[in-house]
XYZ file of N, CA and C in Angstrom:
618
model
N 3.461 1.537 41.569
C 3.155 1.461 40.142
C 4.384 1.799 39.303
N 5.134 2.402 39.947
C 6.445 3.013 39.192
C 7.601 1.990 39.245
N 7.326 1.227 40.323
C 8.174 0.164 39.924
C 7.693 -0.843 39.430
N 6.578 -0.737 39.415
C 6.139 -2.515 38.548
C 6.577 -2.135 37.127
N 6.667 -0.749 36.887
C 6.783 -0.420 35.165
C 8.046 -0.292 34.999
N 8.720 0.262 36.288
C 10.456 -0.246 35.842
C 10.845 -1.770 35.469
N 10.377 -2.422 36.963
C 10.697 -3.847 36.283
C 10.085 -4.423 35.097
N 9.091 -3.834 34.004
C 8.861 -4.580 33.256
C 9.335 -3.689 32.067
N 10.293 -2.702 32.112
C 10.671 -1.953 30.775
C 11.956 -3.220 31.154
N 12.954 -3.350 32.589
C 13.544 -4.049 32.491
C 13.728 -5.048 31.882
N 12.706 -5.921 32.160
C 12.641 -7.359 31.358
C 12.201 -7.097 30.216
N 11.770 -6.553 29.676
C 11.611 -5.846 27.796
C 13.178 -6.030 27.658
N 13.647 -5.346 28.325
C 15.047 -4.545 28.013
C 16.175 -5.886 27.940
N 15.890 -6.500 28.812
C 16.883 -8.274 28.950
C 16.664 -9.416 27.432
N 15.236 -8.807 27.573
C 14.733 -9.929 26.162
C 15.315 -9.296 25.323
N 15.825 -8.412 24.489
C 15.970 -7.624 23.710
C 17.043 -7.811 23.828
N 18.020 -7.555 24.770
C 19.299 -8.258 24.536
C 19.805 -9.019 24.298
N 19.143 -10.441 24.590
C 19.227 -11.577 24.889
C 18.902 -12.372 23.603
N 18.143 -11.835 22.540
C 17.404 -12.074 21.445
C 18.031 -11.309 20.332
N 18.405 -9.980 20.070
C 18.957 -9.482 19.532
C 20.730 -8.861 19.138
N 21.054 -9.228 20.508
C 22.147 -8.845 20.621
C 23.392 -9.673 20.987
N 22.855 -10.907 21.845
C 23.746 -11.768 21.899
C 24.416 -12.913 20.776
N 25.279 -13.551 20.373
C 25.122 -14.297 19.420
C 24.969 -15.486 19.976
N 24.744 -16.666 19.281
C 24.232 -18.267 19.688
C 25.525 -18.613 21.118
N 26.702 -18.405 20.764
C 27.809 -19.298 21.462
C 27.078 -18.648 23.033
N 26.640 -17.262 23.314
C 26.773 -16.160 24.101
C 25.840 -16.522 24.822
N 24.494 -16.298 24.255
C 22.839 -17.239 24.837
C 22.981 -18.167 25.316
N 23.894 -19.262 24.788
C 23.734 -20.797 25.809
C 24.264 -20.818 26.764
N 25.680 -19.938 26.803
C 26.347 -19.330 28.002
C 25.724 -18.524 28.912
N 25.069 -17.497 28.570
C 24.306 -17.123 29.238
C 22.762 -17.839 29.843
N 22.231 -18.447 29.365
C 21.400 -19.460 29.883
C 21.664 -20.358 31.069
N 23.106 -21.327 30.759
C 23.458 -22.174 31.532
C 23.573 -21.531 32.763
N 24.312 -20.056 32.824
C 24.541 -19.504 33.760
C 23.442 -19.327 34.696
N 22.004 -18.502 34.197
C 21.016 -18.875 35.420
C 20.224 -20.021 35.496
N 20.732 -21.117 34.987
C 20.415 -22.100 35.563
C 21.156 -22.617 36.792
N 22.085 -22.636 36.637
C 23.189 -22.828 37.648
C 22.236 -21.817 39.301
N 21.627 -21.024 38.865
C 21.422 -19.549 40.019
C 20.373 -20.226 40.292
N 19.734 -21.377 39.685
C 18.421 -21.883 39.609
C 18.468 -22.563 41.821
N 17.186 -22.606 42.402
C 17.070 -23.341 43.089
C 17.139 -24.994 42.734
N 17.010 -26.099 43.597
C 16.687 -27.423 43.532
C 15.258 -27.247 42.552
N 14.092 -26.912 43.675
C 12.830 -26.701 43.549
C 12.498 -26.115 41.663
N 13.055 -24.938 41.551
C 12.949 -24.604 40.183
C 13.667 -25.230 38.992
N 14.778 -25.829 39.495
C 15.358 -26.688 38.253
C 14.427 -27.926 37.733
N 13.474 -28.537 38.465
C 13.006 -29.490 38.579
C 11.974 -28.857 37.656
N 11.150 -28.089 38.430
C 10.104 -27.206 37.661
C 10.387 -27.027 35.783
N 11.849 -26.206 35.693
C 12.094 -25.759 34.544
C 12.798 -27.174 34.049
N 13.117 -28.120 34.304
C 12.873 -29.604 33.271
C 11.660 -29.818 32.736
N 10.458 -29.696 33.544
C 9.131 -30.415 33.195
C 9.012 -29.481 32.087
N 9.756 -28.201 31.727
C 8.709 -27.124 30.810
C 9.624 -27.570 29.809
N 11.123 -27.683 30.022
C 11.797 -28.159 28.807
C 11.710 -29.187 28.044
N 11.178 -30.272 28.923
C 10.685 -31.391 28.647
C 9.534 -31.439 27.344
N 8.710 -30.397 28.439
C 7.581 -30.428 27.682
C 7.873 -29.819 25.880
N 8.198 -28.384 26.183
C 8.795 -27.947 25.010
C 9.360 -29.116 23.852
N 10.883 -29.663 24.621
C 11.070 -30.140 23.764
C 10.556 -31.636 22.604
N 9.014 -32.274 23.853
C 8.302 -33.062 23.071
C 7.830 -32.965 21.449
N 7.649 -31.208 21.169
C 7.116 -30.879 20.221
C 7.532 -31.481 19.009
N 9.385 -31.872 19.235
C 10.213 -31.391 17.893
C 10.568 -32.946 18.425
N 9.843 -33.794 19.050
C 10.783 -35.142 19.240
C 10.675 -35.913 18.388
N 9.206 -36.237 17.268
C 9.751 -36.927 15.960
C 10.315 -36.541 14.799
N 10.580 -35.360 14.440
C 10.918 -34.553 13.807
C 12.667 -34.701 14.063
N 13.234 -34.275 15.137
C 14.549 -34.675 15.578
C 15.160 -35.720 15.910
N 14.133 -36.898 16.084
C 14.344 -38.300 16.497
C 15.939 -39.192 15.929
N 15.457 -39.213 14.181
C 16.821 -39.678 13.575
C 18.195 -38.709 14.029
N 17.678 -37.776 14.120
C 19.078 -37.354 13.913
C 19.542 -36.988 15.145
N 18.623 -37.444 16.614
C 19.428 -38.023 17.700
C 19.529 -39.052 18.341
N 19.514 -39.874 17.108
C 19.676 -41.406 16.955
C 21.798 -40.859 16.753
N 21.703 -40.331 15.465
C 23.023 -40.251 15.279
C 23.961 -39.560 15.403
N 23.353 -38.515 16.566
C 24.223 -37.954 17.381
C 24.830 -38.607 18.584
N 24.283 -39.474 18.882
C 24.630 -40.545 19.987
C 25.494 -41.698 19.491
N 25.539 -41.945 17.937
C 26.125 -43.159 17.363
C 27.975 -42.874 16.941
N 28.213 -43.853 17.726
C 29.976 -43.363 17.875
C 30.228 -43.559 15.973
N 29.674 -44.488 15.469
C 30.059 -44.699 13.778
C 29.787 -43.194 12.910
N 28.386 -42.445 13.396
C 28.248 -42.388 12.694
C 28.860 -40.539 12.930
N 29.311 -40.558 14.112
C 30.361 -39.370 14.175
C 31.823 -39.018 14.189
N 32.219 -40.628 14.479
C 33.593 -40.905 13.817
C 33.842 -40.270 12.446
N 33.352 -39.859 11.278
C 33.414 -39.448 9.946
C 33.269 -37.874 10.132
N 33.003 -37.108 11.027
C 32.595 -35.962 11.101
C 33.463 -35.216 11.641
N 34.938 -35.494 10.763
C 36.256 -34.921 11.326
C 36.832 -33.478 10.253
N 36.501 -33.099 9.256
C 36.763 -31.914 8.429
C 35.925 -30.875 8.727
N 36.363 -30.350 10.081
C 35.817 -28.920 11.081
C 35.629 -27.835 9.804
N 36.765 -27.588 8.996
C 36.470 -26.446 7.615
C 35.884 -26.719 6.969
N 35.242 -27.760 7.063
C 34.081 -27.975 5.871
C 32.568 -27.477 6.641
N 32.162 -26.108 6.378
C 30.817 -25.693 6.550
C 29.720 -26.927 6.829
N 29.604 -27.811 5.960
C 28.134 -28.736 6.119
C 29.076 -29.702 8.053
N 29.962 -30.009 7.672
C 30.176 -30.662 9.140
C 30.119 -30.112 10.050
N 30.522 -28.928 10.153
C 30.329 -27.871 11.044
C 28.973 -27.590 11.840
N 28.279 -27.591 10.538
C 26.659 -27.734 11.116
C 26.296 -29.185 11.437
N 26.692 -30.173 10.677
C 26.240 -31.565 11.327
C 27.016 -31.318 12.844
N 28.018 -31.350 13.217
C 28.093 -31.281 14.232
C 27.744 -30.080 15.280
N 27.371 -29.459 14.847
C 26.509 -28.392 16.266
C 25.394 -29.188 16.261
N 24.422 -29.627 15.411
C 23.268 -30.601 15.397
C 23.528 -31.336 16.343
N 24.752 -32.511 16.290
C 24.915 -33.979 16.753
C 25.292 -33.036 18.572
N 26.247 -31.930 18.417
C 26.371 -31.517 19.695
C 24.840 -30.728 20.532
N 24.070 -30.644 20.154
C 22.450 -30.189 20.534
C 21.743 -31.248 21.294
N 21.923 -32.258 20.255
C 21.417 -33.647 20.452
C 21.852 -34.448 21.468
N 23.524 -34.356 21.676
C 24.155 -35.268 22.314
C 23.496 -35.737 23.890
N 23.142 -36.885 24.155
C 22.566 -37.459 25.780
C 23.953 -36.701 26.680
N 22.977 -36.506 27.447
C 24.165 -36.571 28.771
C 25.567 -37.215 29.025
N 25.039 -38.662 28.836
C 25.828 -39.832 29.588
C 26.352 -40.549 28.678
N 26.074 -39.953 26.972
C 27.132 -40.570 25.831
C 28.525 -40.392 26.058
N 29.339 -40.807 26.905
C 30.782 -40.292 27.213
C 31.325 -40.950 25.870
N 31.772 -42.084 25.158
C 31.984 -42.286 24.552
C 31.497 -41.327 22.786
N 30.657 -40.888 22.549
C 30.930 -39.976 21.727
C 31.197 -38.708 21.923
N 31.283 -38.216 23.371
C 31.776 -36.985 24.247
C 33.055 -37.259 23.688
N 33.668 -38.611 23.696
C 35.082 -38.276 23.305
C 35.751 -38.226 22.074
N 34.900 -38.689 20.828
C 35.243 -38.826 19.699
C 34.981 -37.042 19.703
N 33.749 -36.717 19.741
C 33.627 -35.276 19.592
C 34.581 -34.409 20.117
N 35.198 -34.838 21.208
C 36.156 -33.925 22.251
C 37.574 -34.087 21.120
N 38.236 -35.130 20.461
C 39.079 -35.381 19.628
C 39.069 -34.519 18.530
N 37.345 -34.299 17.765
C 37.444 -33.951 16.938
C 37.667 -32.029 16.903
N 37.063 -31.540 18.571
C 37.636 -30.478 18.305
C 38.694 -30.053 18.563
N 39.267 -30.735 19.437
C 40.891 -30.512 19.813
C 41.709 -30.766 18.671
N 41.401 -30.980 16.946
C 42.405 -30.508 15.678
C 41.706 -29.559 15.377
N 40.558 -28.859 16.153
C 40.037 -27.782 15.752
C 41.487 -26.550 15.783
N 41.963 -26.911 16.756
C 42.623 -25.660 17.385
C 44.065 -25.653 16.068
N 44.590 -26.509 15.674
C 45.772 -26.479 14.675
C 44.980 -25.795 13.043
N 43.758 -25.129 13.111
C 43.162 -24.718 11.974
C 42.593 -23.318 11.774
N 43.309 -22.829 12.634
C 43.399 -21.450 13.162
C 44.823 -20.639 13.328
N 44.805 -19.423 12.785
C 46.308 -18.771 13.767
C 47.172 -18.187 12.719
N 47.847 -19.353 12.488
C 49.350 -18.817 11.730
C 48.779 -18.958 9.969
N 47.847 -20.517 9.732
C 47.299 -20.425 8.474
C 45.564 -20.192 8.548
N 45.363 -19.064 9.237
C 44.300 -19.175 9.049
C 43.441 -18.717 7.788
N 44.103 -18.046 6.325
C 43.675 -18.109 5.303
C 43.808 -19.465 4.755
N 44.499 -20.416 4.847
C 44.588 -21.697 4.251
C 43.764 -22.607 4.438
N 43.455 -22.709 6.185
C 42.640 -23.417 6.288
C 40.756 -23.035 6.606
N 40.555 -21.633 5.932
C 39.258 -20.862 6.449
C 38.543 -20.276 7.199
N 39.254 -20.542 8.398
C 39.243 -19.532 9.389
C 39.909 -18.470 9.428
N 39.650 -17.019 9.901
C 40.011 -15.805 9.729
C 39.380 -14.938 11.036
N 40.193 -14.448 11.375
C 39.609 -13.061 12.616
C 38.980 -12.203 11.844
N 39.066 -12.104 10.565
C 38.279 -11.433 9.545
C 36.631 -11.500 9.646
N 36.703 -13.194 9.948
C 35.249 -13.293 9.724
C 33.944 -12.674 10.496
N 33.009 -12.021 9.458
C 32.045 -11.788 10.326
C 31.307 -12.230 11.307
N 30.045 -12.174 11.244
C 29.129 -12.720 12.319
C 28.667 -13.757 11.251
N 28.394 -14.637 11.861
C 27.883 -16.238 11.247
C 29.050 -16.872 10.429
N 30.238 -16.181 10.878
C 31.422 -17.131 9.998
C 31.514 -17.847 10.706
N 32.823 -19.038 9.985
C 33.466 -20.360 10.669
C 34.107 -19.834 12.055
N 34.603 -18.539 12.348
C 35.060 -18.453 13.801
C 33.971 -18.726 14.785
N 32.487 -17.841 14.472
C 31.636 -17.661 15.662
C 30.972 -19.242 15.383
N 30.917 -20.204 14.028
C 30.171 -21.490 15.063
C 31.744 -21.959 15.302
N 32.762 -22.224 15.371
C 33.431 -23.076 15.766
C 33.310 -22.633 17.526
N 33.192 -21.105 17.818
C 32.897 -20.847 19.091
C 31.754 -21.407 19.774
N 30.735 -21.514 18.696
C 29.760 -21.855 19.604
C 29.554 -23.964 19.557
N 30.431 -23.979 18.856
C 30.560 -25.553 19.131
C 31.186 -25.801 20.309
N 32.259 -24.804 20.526
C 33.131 -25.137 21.779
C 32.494 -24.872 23.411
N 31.748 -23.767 22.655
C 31.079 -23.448 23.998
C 30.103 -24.484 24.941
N 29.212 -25.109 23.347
C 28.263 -26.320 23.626
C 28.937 -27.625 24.387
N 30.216 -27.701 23.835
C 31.091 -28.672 24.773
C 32.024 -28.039 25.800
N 32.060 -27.335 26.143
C 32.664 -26.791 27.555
C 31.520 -26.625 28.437
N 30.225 -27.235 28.404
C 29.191 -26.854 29.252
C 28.855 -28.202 29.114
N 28.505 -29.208 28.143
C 28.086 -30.524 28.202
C 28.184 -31.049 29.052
N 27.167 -31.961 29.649
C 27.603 -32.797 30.964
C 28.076 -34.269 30.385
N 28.056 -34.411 29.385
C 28.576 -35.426 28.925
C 30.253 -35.759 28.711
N 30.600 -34.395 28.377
C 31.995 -34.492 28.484
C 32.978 -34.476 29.968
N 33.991 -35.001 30.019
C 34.722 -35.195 31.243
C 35.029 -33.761 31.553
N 35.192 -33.423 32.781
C 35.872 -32.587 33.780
C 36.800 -31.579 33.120
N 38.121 -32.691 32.591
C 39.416 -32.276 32.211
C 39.233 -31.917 30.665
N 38.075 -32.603 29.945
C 37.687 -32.260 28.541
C 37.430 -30.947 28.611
N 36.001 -30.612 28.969
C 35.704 -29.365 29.516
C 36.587 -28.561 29.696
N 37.860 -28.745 30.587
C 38.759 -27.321 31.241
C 39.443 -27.336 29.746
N 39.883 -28.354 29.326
C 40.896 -28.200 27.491
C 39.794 -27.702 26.598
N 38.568 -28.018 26.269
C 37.734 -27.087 25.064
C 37.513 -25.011 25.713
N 38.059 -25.162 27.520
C 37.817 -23.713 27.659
C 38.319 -23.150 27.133
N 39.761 -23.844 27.519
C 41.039 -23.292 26.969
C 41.372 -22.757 25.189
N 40.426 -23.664 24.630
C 40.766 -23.353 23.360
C 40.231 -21.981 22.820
N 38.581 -22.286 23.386
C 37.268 -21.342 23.084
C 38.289 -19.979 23.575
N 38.867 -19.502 24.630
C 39.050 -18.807 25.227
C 40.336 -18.205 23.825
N 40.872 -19.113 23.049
C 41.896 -18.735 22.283
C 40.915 -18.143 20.973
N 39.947 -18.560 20.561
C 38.816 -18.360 19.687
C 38.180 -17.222 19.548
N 38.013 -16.245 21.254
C 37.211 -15.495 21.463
C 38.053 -14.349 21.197
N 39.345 -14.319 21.502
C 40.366 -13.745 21.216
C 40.963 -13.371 19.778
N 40.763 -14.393 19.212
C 41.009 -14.215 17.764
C 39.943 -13.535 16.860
N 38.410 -13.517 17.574
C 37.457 -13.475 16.833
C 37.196 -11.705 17.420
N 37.883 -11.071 18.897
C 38.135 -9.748 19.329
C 38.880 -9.158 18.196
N 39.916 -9.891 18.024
C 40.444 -8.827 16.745
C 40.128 -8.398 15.935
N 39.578 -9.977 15.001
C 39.253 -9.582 13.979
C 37.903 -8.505 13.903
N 37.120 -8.074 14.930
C 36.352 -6.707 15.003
C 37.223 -5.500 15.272
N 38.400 -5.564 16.457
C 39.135 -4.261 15.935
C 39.702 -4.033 14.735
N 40.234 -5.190 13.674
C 40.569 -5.218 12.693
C 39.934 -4.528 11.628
N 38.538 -5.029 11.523
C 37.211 -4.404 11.023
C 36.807 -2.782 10.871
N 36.988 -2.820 12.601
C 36.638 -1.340 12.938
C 37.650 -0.399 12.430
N 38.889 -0.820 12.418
C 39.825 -0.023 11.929
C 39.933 0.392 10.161
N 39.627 -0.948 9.903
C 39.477 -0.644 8.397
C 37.790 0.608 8.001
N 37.029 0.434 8.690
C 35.976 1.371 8.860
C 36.705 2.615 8.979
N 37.164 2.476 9.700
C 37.651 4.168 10.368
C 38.619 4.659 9.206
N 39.302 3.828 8.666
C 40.105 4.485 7.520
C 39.386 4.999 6.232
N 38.681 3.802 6.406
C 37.492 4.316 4.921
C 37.148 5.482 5.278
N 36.646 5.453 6.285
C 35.235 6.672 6.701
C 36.315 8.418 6.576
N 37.717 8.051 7.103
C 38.617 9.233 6.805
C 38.503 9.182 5.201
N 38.982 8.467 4.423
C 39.404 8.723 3.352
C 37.960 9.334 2.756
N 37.215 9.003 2.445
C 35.856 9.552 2.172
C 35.435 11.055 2.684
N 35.895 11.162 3.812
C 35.723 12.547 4.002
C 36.734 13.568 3.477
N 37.956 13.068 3.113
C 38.656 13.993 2.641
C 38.867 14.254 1.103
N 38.221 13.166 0.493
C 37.804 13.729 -0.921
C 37.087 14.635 -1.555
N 37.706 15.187 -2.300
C 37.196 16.374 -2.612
C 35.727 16.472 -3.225
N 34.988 17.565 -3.380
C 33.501 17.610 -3.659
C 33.321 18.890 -4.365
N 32.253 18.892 -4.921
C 31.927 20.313 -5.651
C 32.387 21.566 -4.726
N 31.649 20.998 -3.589
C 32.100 22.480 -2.275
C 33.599 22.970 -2.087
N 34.238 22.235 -2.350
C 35.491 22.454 -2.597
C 36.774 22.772 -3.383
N 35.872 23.038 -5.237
C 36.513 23.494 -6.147
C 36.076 25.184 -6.044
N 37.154 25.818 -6.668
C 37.259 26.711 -6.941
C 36.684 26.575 -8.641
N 35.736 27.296 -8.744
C 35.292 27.325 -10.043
C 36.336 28.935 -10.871
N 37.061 29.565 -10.352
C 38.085 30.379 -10.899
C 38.947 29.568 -11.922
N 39.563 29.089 -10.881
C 40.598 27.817 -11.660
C 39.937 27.081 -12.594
N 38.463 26.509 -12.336
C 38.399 25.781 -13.420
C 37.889 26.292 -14.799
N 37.622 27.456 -14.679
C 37.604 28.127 -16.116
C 38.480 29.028 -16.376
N 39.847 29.082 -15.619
C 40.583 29.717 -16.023
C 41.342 28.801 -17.686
């Protein structure tokens, strides 16, 4: 009995992480991963449920994975700093078929000028290690992530979007020590200002 209640504070304890604590780029990564751990037998299984699942939202999402698949109509979806494309394309990358190689590669193009929009100008062009959580760093991460796992994209695509993400994750580490540091200075300076507890009321009516 003591372990059926361990393992199920456990799995409380996974959901809770997994839901609360991870961010989007992190979850799909982490997902893909036990799928991969998946048997033959259960992968098969866990299609029919995804399947099923994802029937719910299939006319509802229909158009717009009509044109996630349409090389025209993602050819135009090249200004990564522009917020609304950003989200059209995590959409069109959600959507994307398997076996669209051909917009695997317009998409693969379009994030590989991802990487010249970062770094040296990254106030110019809107990206910042600054940025919080839900800035342009963490979806451009989680765009990259969605295509470094795609089976649609090539082999060698894949190993070049790791490469980048991997430059992303790095930039986006700092900018939290960056953060934290500016915290820590505040949080000194605040404590060392002075307060009632700390005047001498002598002096001040002297």
């Amino acid at each position: 009995r003591v372990k059926k209640r361990q393992s199920q504070l456990d799995k409380e304890s996974v959901f809770e992480w997994f839901g609360l604590h991870l961010n989007p780029a992190k979850r799909i990564e982490f997902m893909c991963g036990l799928l991969h751990m998946c048997q033959p037998l259960e992968l098969r299984f866990l299609g029919s449920y995804l399947e099923d699942l994802a029937r719910k939202d299939y006319h509802v999402l229909r158009d717009f994975e009509f044109r996630a698949n349409s090389p025209s109509d993602l050819g135009v979806l090249t200004d990564v700093v522009d917020p609304v494309i950003r989200s059209k394309l995590l959409v069109c990358l959600s959507l994307l078929g398997s076996d669209s190689r051909e917009c695997a590669g317009i998409l693969f193009r379009i994030l590989s000028h991802a990487d010249s929009m970062y770094g040296d100008s990254e106030e110019d062009c809107g990206f910042s290690a600054n940025d919080t959580a839900g800035g342009p760093l963490e979806q451009i991460a989680l765009l990259f992530t969605m295509a470094s796992l795609h089976p649609a994209f090539h082999f060698h695509q894949r190993q070049v979007v790791r490469e980048l993400l991997d430059k992303i994750e790095l930039a986006m580490e700092e900018g939290k020590r960056q953060r934290q540091r500016r915290s820590n200075v505040q949080a000194t300076v605040m404590s060392n200002k002075p307060t009632l507890a700390h005047l001498n009321p002598k002096l001040i009516l002297e």
